[in-house]
Structures are given as C-alpha cells and as structure tokens.
Amino acid sequence: MRARVFVTLKSGVLDPQGQAIQGALGALGFAGVQSVRQGKVFDIELADGADAETELKAMCEKLLANTVIENYRVEFGSDRG
Amino acid sequence: MRARVFVTLKSGVLDPQGQAIQGALGALGFAGVQSVRQGKVFDIELADGADAETELKAMCEKLLANTVIENYRVEFGSDRG
C-alpha cells in the first residue's frame, strides 16, 4: 500500500526557508511572488494491513512531523510524482 | 493565485534521507514499512497573471528543482494543508 504524507508549517509559524526562496526568486527576476512556504512530502510504501491509517498517524506524531509547529495530512494510494 | 509545487526525486535516484527515516521508523517499532522517499512541497502565492503557469515552470527549472535528479509537478489553487 502506498501513502503520501504532507507535512507543512502551521500558519503563523515563521518560515525562514520560504522567505529565502522568495528572495531568491525575486533576485532571479520573478516578479509577483507574494509568499513561499516550504513543506515536506513523504511517499511511504507499507505492507497491506488493517490498521495502516492508525500506523501512519502514529508515524507522523512520533517522527515525521513536529506537531508543535507542523500540520500533517495523509493521502492513501496516491502516486502522482 | 495559489499554487502548490511538488518536487520529488526521480525513481532510481538513491534517497539516503528516506532510508534514514525508514530505519528510524523501524527502530520505533513500526514494522511493515517497505520504503520511504522524501520530497519537498512549496506553497506559492502569486499575483494573478496570464502566464502564471509559465512563470512557475521557469521557477521550478531555475530554482525549486534540480531537474537532473528531481521531478516537479505544479498544482493550481490547492490549499489543503
């Protein structure tokens, strides 16, 4: 089973990396970029199991996301590159 | 206008970060994890413009993705956290 986990910063949390990218895009001549926020995406292949959803949630809570400043969302079966 | 850019490693490219995460998940007791591949996601807010798609493609080619080893995909109007 394939799952895709999205980990993004909670709104209101400063994203220095996103700001650096926004500055770089401006320096490269891309006008009109109002904001950039960077997150992570994990493509996870799991052995089929009844509680895959529970397992993935626990993986996010324990390792993949820092739930103090990050949100996570799990999509199943997506493999869209 | 909001756009979400996905940057993922091309298949066949080694992902040491993904392997490290896979090992850590195993150490945390999550059995059944067959593979983990990590990528990046950028949430970009752009001023509305006719050629937003072209601009975003150019941003990916020039800065956001290393097209030698990475693929990128642009989704418009997505804001699903």
PDB file of C-alpha atoms in Angstrom:
ATOM      1  CA  MET A   1       0.000   0.000   0.000  1.00  0.00           C
ATOM      2  CA  ARG A   2       1.207   3.479  -0.910  1.00  0.00           C
ATOM      3  CA  ALA A   3       0.587   6.577   1.162  1.00  0.00           C
ATOM      4  CA  ARG A   4       1.678  10.166   0.784  1.00  0.00           C
ATOM      5  CA  VAL A   5       2.185  12.287   3.885  1.00  0.00           C
ATOM      6  CA  PHE A   6       2.226  16.091   3.654  1.00  0.00           C
ATOM      7  CA  VAL A   7       3.948  17.994   6.452  1.00  0.00           C
ATOM      8  CA  THR A   8       3.561  21.779   6.364  1.00  0.00           C
ATOM      9  CA  LEU A   9       4.242  24.527   8.835  1.00  0.00           C
ATOM     10  CA  LYS A  10       1.242  25.785  10.790  1.00  0.00           C
ATOM     11  CA  SER A  11       0.087  29.217   9.679  1.00  0.00           C
ATOM     12  CA  GLY A  12       1.656  31.940  11.757  1.00  0.00           C
ATOM     13  CA  VAL A  13       4.892  29.991  12.163  1.00  0.00           C
ATOM     14  CA  LEU A  14       7.794  31.879  10.581  1.00  0.00           C
ATOM     15  CA  ASP A  15       9.275  30.107   7.545  1.00  0.00           C
ATOM     16  CA  PRO A  16      12.800  31.492   7.006  1.00  0.00           C
ATOM     17  CA  GLN A  17      13.461  28.925   4.297  1.00  0.00           C
ATOM     18  CA  GLY A  18      10.393  30.015   2.385  1.00  0.00           C
ATOM     19  CA  GLN A  19      11.412  33.637   2.761  1.00  0.00           C
ATOM     20  CA  ALA A  20      14.898  32.873   1.462  1.00  0.00           C
ATOM     21  CA  ILE A  21      13.376  31.167  -1.571  1.00  0.00           C
ATOM     22  CA  GLN A  22      11.052  34.104  -2.120  1.00  0.00           C
ATOM     23  CA  GLY A  23      14.055  36.456  -2.060  1.00  0.00           C
ATOM     24  CA  ALA A  24      15.970  34.249  -4.480  1.00  0.00           C
ATOM     25  CA  LEU A  25      13.028  34.128  -6.884  1.00  0.00           C
ATOM     26  CA  GLY A  26      12.848  37.909  -6.771  1.00  0.00           C
ATOM     27  CA  ALA A  27      16.575  38.146  -7.469  1.00  0.00           C
ATOM     28  CA  LEU A  28      16.105  35.807 -10.444  1.00  0.00           C
ATOM     29  CA  GLY A  29      13.604  38.267 -11.863  1.00  0.00           C
ATOM     30  CA  PHE A  30      10.348  36.565 -10.940  1.00  0.00           C
ATOM     31  CA  ALA A  31       8.124  39.474 -10.004  1.00  0.00           C
ATOM     32  CA  GLY A  32       4.744  38.914  -8.373  1.00  0.00           C
ATOM     33  CA  VAL A  33       5.748  36.232  -5.855  1.00  0.00           C
ATOM     34  CA  GLN A  34       3.851  37.222  -2.728  1.00  0.00           C
ATOM     35  CA  SER A  35       4.783  34.342  -0.440  1.00  0.00           C
ATOM     36  CA  VAL A  36       6.540  30.974  -0.448  1.00  0.00           C
ATOM     37  CA  ARG A  37       6.139  28.323   2.249  1.00  0.00           C
ATOM     38  CA  GLN A  38       8.107  25.108   2.102  1.00  0.00           C
ATOM     39  CA  GLY A  39       6.946  21.747   3.451  1.00  0.00           C
ATOM     40  CA  LYS A  40       7.861  18.077   3.185  1.00  0.00           C
ATOM     41  CA  VAL A  41       6.204  15.194   1.408  1.00  0.00           C
ATOM     42  CA  PHE A  42       6.855  11.539   2.223  1.00  0.00           C
ATOM     43  CA  ASP A  43       5.947   8.716  -0.136  1.00  0.00           C
ATOM     44  CA  ILE A  44       5.672   5.636   2.053  1.00  0.00           C
ATOM     45  CA  GLU A  45       5.204   2.050   0.899  1.00  0.00           C
ATOM     46  CA  LEU A  46       3.617  -0.089   3.594  1.00  0.00           C
ATOM     47  CA  ALA A  47       2.785  -3.767   3.781  1.00  0.00           C
ATOM     48  CA  ASP A  48      -1.014  -4.067   3.474  1.00  0.00           C
ATOM     49  CA  GLY A  49      -2.540  -4.115   6.926  1.00  0.00           C
ATOM     50  CA  ALA A  50      -5.841  -3.394   8.611  1.00  0.00           C
ATOM     51  CA  ASP A  51      -4.552  -0.509  10.695  1.00  0.00           C
ATOM     52  CA  ALA A  52      -2.375   1.268   8.122  1.00  0.00           C
ATOM     53  CA  GLU A  53      -4.160   4.561   8.823  1.00  0.00           C
ATOM     54  CA  THR A  54      -3.551   4.324  12.561  1.00  0.00           C
ATOM     55  CA  GLU A  55       0.082   3.326  11.988  1.00  0.00           C
ATOM     56  CA  LEU A  56       0.685   6.259   9.653  1.00  0.00           C
ATOM     57  CA  LYS A  57      -0.891   8.698  12.091  1.00  0.00           C
ATOM     58  CA  ALA A  58       1.403   7.368  14.810  1.00  0.00           C
ATOM     59  CA  MET A  59       4.421   7.671  12.485  1.00  0.00           C
ATOM     60  CA  CYS A  60       3.544  11.316  11.878  1.00  0.00           C
ATOM     61  CA  GLU A  61       3.023  12.051  15.545  1.00  0.00           C
ATOM     62  CA  LYS A  62       6.259  10.329  16.612  1.00  0.00           C
ATOM     63  CA  LEU A  63       8.700  11.107  13.809  1.00  0.00           C
ATOM     64  CA  LEU A  64       7.600  12.677  10.544  1.00  0.00           C
ATOM     65  CA  ALA A  65       6.051  15.873  11.898  1.00  0.00           C
ATOM     66  CA  ASN A  66       6.841  18.201  14.770  1.00  0.00           C
ATOM     67  CA  THR A  67       3.239  18.667  15.794  1.00  0.00           C
ATOM     68  CA  VAL A  68       4.064  21.763  17.848  1.00  0.00           C
ATOM     69  CA  ILE A  69       4.731  23.781  14.684  1.00  0.00           C
ATOM     70  CA  GLU A  70       3.678  21.486  11.850  1.00  0.00           C
ATOM     71  CA  ASN A  71       0.450  20.060  10.448  1.00  0.00           C
ATOM     72  CA  TYR A  72       0.340  16.721   8.647  1.00  0.00           C
ATOM     73  CA  ARG A  73      -2.111  15.147   6.241  1.00  0.00           C
ATOM     74  CA  VAL A  74      -2.153  11.591   4.889  1.00  0.00           C
ATOM     75  CA  GLU A  75      -3.339  10.616   1.413  1.00  0.00           C
ATOM     76  CA  PHE A  76      -3.664   6.963   0.518  1.00  0.00           C
ATOM     77  CA  GLY A  77      -2.904   5.316  -2.734  1.00  0.00           C
ATOM     78  CA  SER A  78      -1.529   8.446  -4.401  1.00  0.00           C
ATOM     79  CA  ASP A  79       1.459   8.094  -6.688  1.00  0.00           C
ATOM     80  CA  ARG A  80       1.299  11.153  -8.862  1.00  0.00           C
ATOM     81  CA  GLY A  81       5.023  12.086  -8.812  1.00  0.00           C
TER      82      GLY A  81
ATOM     83  CA  MET B   1      -3.317  32.968  -7.015  1.00  0.00           C
ATOM     84  CA  ARG B   2      -2.133  29.951  -5.027  1.00  0.00           C
ATOM     85  CA  ALA B   3      -0.040  27.131  -6.449  1.00  0.00           C
ATOM     86  CA  ARG B   4       1.500  24.066  -4.892  1.00  0.00           C
ATOM     87  CA  VAL B   5       4.722  22.666  -6.343  1.00  0.00           C
ATOM     88  CA  PHE B   6       5.778  19.089  -5.627  1.00  0.00           C
ATOM     89  CA  VAL B   7       9.456  18.230  -6.021  1.00  0.00           C
ATOM     90  CA  THR B   8      10.341  14.551  -5.704  1.00  0.00           C
ATOM     91  CA  LEU B   9      13.408  12.521  -6.513  1.00  0.00           C
ATOM     92  CA  LYS B  10      13.375  10.670  -9.829  1.00  0.00           C
ATOM     93  CA  SER B  11      12.935   6.931  -9.406  1.00  0.00           C
ATOM     94  CA  GLY B  12      16.257   5.162  -9.327  1.00  0.00           C
ATOM     95  CA  VAL B  13      17.933   8.068  -7.539  1.00  0.00           C
ATOM     96  CA  LEU B  14      19.187   6.986  -4.120  1.00  0.00           C
ATOM     97  CA  ASP B  15      17.359   8.679  -1.227  1.00  0.00           C
ATOM     98  CA  PRO B  16      19.590   8.424   1.864  1.00  0.00           C
ATOM     99  CA  GLN B  17      17.239  10.678   3.817  1.00  0.00           C
ATOM    100  CA  GLY B  18      14.315   8.412   3.045  1.00  0.00           C
ATOM    101  CA  GLN B  19      16.369   5.383   4.058  1.00  0.00           C
ATOM    102  CA  ALA B  20      17.334   7.026   7.341  1.00  0.00           C
ATOM    103  CA  ILE B  21      13.668   7.731   8.065  1.00  0.00           C
ATOM    104  CA  GLN B  22      12.777   4.159   7.176  1.00  0.00           C
ATOM    105  CA  GLY B  23      15.409   2.903   9.627  1.00  0.00           C
ATOM    106  CA  ALA B  24      14.166   5.239  12.351  1.00  0.00           C
ATOM    107  CA  LEU B  25      10.579   4.094  11.837  1.00  0.00           C
ATOM    108  CA  GLY B  26      11.739   0.505  12.185  1.00  0.00           C
ATOM    109  CA  ALA B  27      13.615   1.371  15.357  1.00  0.00           C
ATOM    110  CA  LEU B  28      10.448   2.987  16.714  1.00  0.00           C
ATOM    111  CA  GLY B  29       8.670  -0.312  16.245  1.00  0.00           C
ATOM    112  CA  PHE B  30       6.778   0.382  13.013  1.00  0.00           C
ATOM    113  CA  ALA B  31       7.018  -2.926  11.188  1.00  0.00           C
ATOM    114  CA  GLY B  32       5.901  -3.233   7.563  1.00  0.00           C
ATOM    115  CA  VAL B  33       7.477  -0.040   6.206  1.00  0.00           C
ATOM    116  CA  GLN B  34       8.874  -1.141   2.842  1.00  0.00           C
ATOM    117  CA  SER B  35      10.179   2.195   1.559  1.00  0.00           C
ATOM    118  CA  VAL B  36      10.191   5.910   2.348  1.00  0.00           C
ATOM    119  CA  ARG B  37      11.025   8.635  -0.190  1.00  0.00           C
ATOM    120  CA  GLN B  38      11.133  12.248   0.931  1.00  0.00           C
ATOM    121  CA  GLY B  39      10.349  15.229  -1.280  1.00  0.00           C
ATOM    122  CA  LYS B  40       9.551  18.917  -0.978  1.00  0.00           C
ATOM    123  CA  VAL B  41       6.333  20.858  -1.348  1.00  0.00           C
ATOM    124  CA  PHE B  42       6.176  24.615  -1.968  1.00  0.00           C
ATOM    125  CA  ASP B  43       3.031  26.645  -1.403  1.00  0.00           C
ATOM    126  CA  ILE B  44       3.452  29.755  -3.527  1.00  0.00           C
ATOM    127  CA  GLU B  45       1.197  32.805  -3.577  1.00  0.00           C
ATOM    128  CA  LEU B  46       1.469  34.683  -6.867  1.00  0.00           C
ATOM    129  CA  ALA B  47      -0.075  37.898  -8.121  1.00  0.00           C
ATOM    130  CA  ASP B  48      -2.736  36.931 -10.695  1.00  0.00           C
ATOM    131  CA  GLY B  49      -1.214  36.977 -14.141  1.00  0.00           C
ATOM    132  CA  ALA B  50      -1.829  35.470 -17.563  1.00  0.00           C
ATOM    133  CA  ASP B  51       1.381  33.483 -17.651  1.00  0.00           C
ATOM    134  CA  ALA B  52       1.449  32.150 -14.080  1.00  0.00           C
ATOM    135  CA  GLU B  53       1.895  28.604 -15.367  1.00  0.00           C
ATOM    136  CA  THR B  54       4.885  29.535 -17.484  1.00  0.00           C
ATOM    137  CA  GLU B  55       6.395  31.541 -14.644  1.00  0.00           C
ATOM    138  CA  LEU B  56       6.027  28.649 -12.208  1.00  0.00           C
ATOM    139  CA  LYS B  57       7.577  26.217 -14.656  1.00  0.00           C
ATOM    140  CA  ALA B  58      10.532  28.573 -15.040  1.00  0.00           C
ATOM    141  CA  MET B  59      10.825  28.911 -11.242  1.00  0.00           C
ATOM    142  CA  CYS B  60      10.996  25.134 -10.943  1.00  0.00           C
ATOM    143  CA  GLU B  61      13.556  24.804 -13.713  1.00  0.00           C
ATOM    144  CA  LYS B  62      15.757  27.590 -12.349  1.00  0.00           C
ATOM    145  CA  LEU B  63      15.500  27.239  -8.575  1.00  0.00           C
ATOM    146  CA  LEU B  64      12.972  24.960  -6.924  1.00  0.00           C
ATOM    147  CA  ALA B  65      14.003  21.656  -8.509  1.00  0.00           C
ATOM    148  CA  ASN B  66      17.290  20.122  -9.555  1.00  0.00           C
ATOM    149  CA  THR B  67      15.944  18.686 -12.788  1.00  0.00           C
ATOM    150  CA  VAL B  68      18.917  16.329 -13.145  1.00  0.00           C
ATOM    151  CA  ILE B  69      17.692  14.205 -10.237  1.00  0.00           C
ATOM    152  CA  GLU B  70      14.280  15.623  -9.386  1.00  0.00           C
ATOM    153  CA  ASN B  71      10.824  15.747 -10.946  1.00  0.00           C
ATOM    154  CA  TYR B  72       8.404  18.594 -10.282  1.00  0.00           C
ATOM    155  CA  ARG B  73       4.670  18.971 -10.642  1.00  0.00           C
ATOM    156  CA  VAL B  74       2.549  22.102 -10.243  1.00  0.00           C
ATOM    157  CA  GLU B  75      -0.992  22.146  -8.862  1.00  0.00           C
ATOM    158  CA  PHE B  76      -3.009  25.351  -9.012  1.00  0.00           C
ATOM    159  CA  GLY B  77      -5.394  26.670  -6.474  1.00  0.00           C
ATOM    160  CA  SER B  78      -4.702  23.938  -3.906  1.00  0.00           C
ATOM    161  CA  ASP B  79      -4.669  24.928  -0.264  1.00  0.00           C
ATOM    162  CA  ARG B  80      -5.374  21.710   1.582  1.00  0.00           C
ATOM    163  CA  GLY B  81      -2.729  21.999   4.318  1.00  0.00           C
TER     164      GLY B  81
END
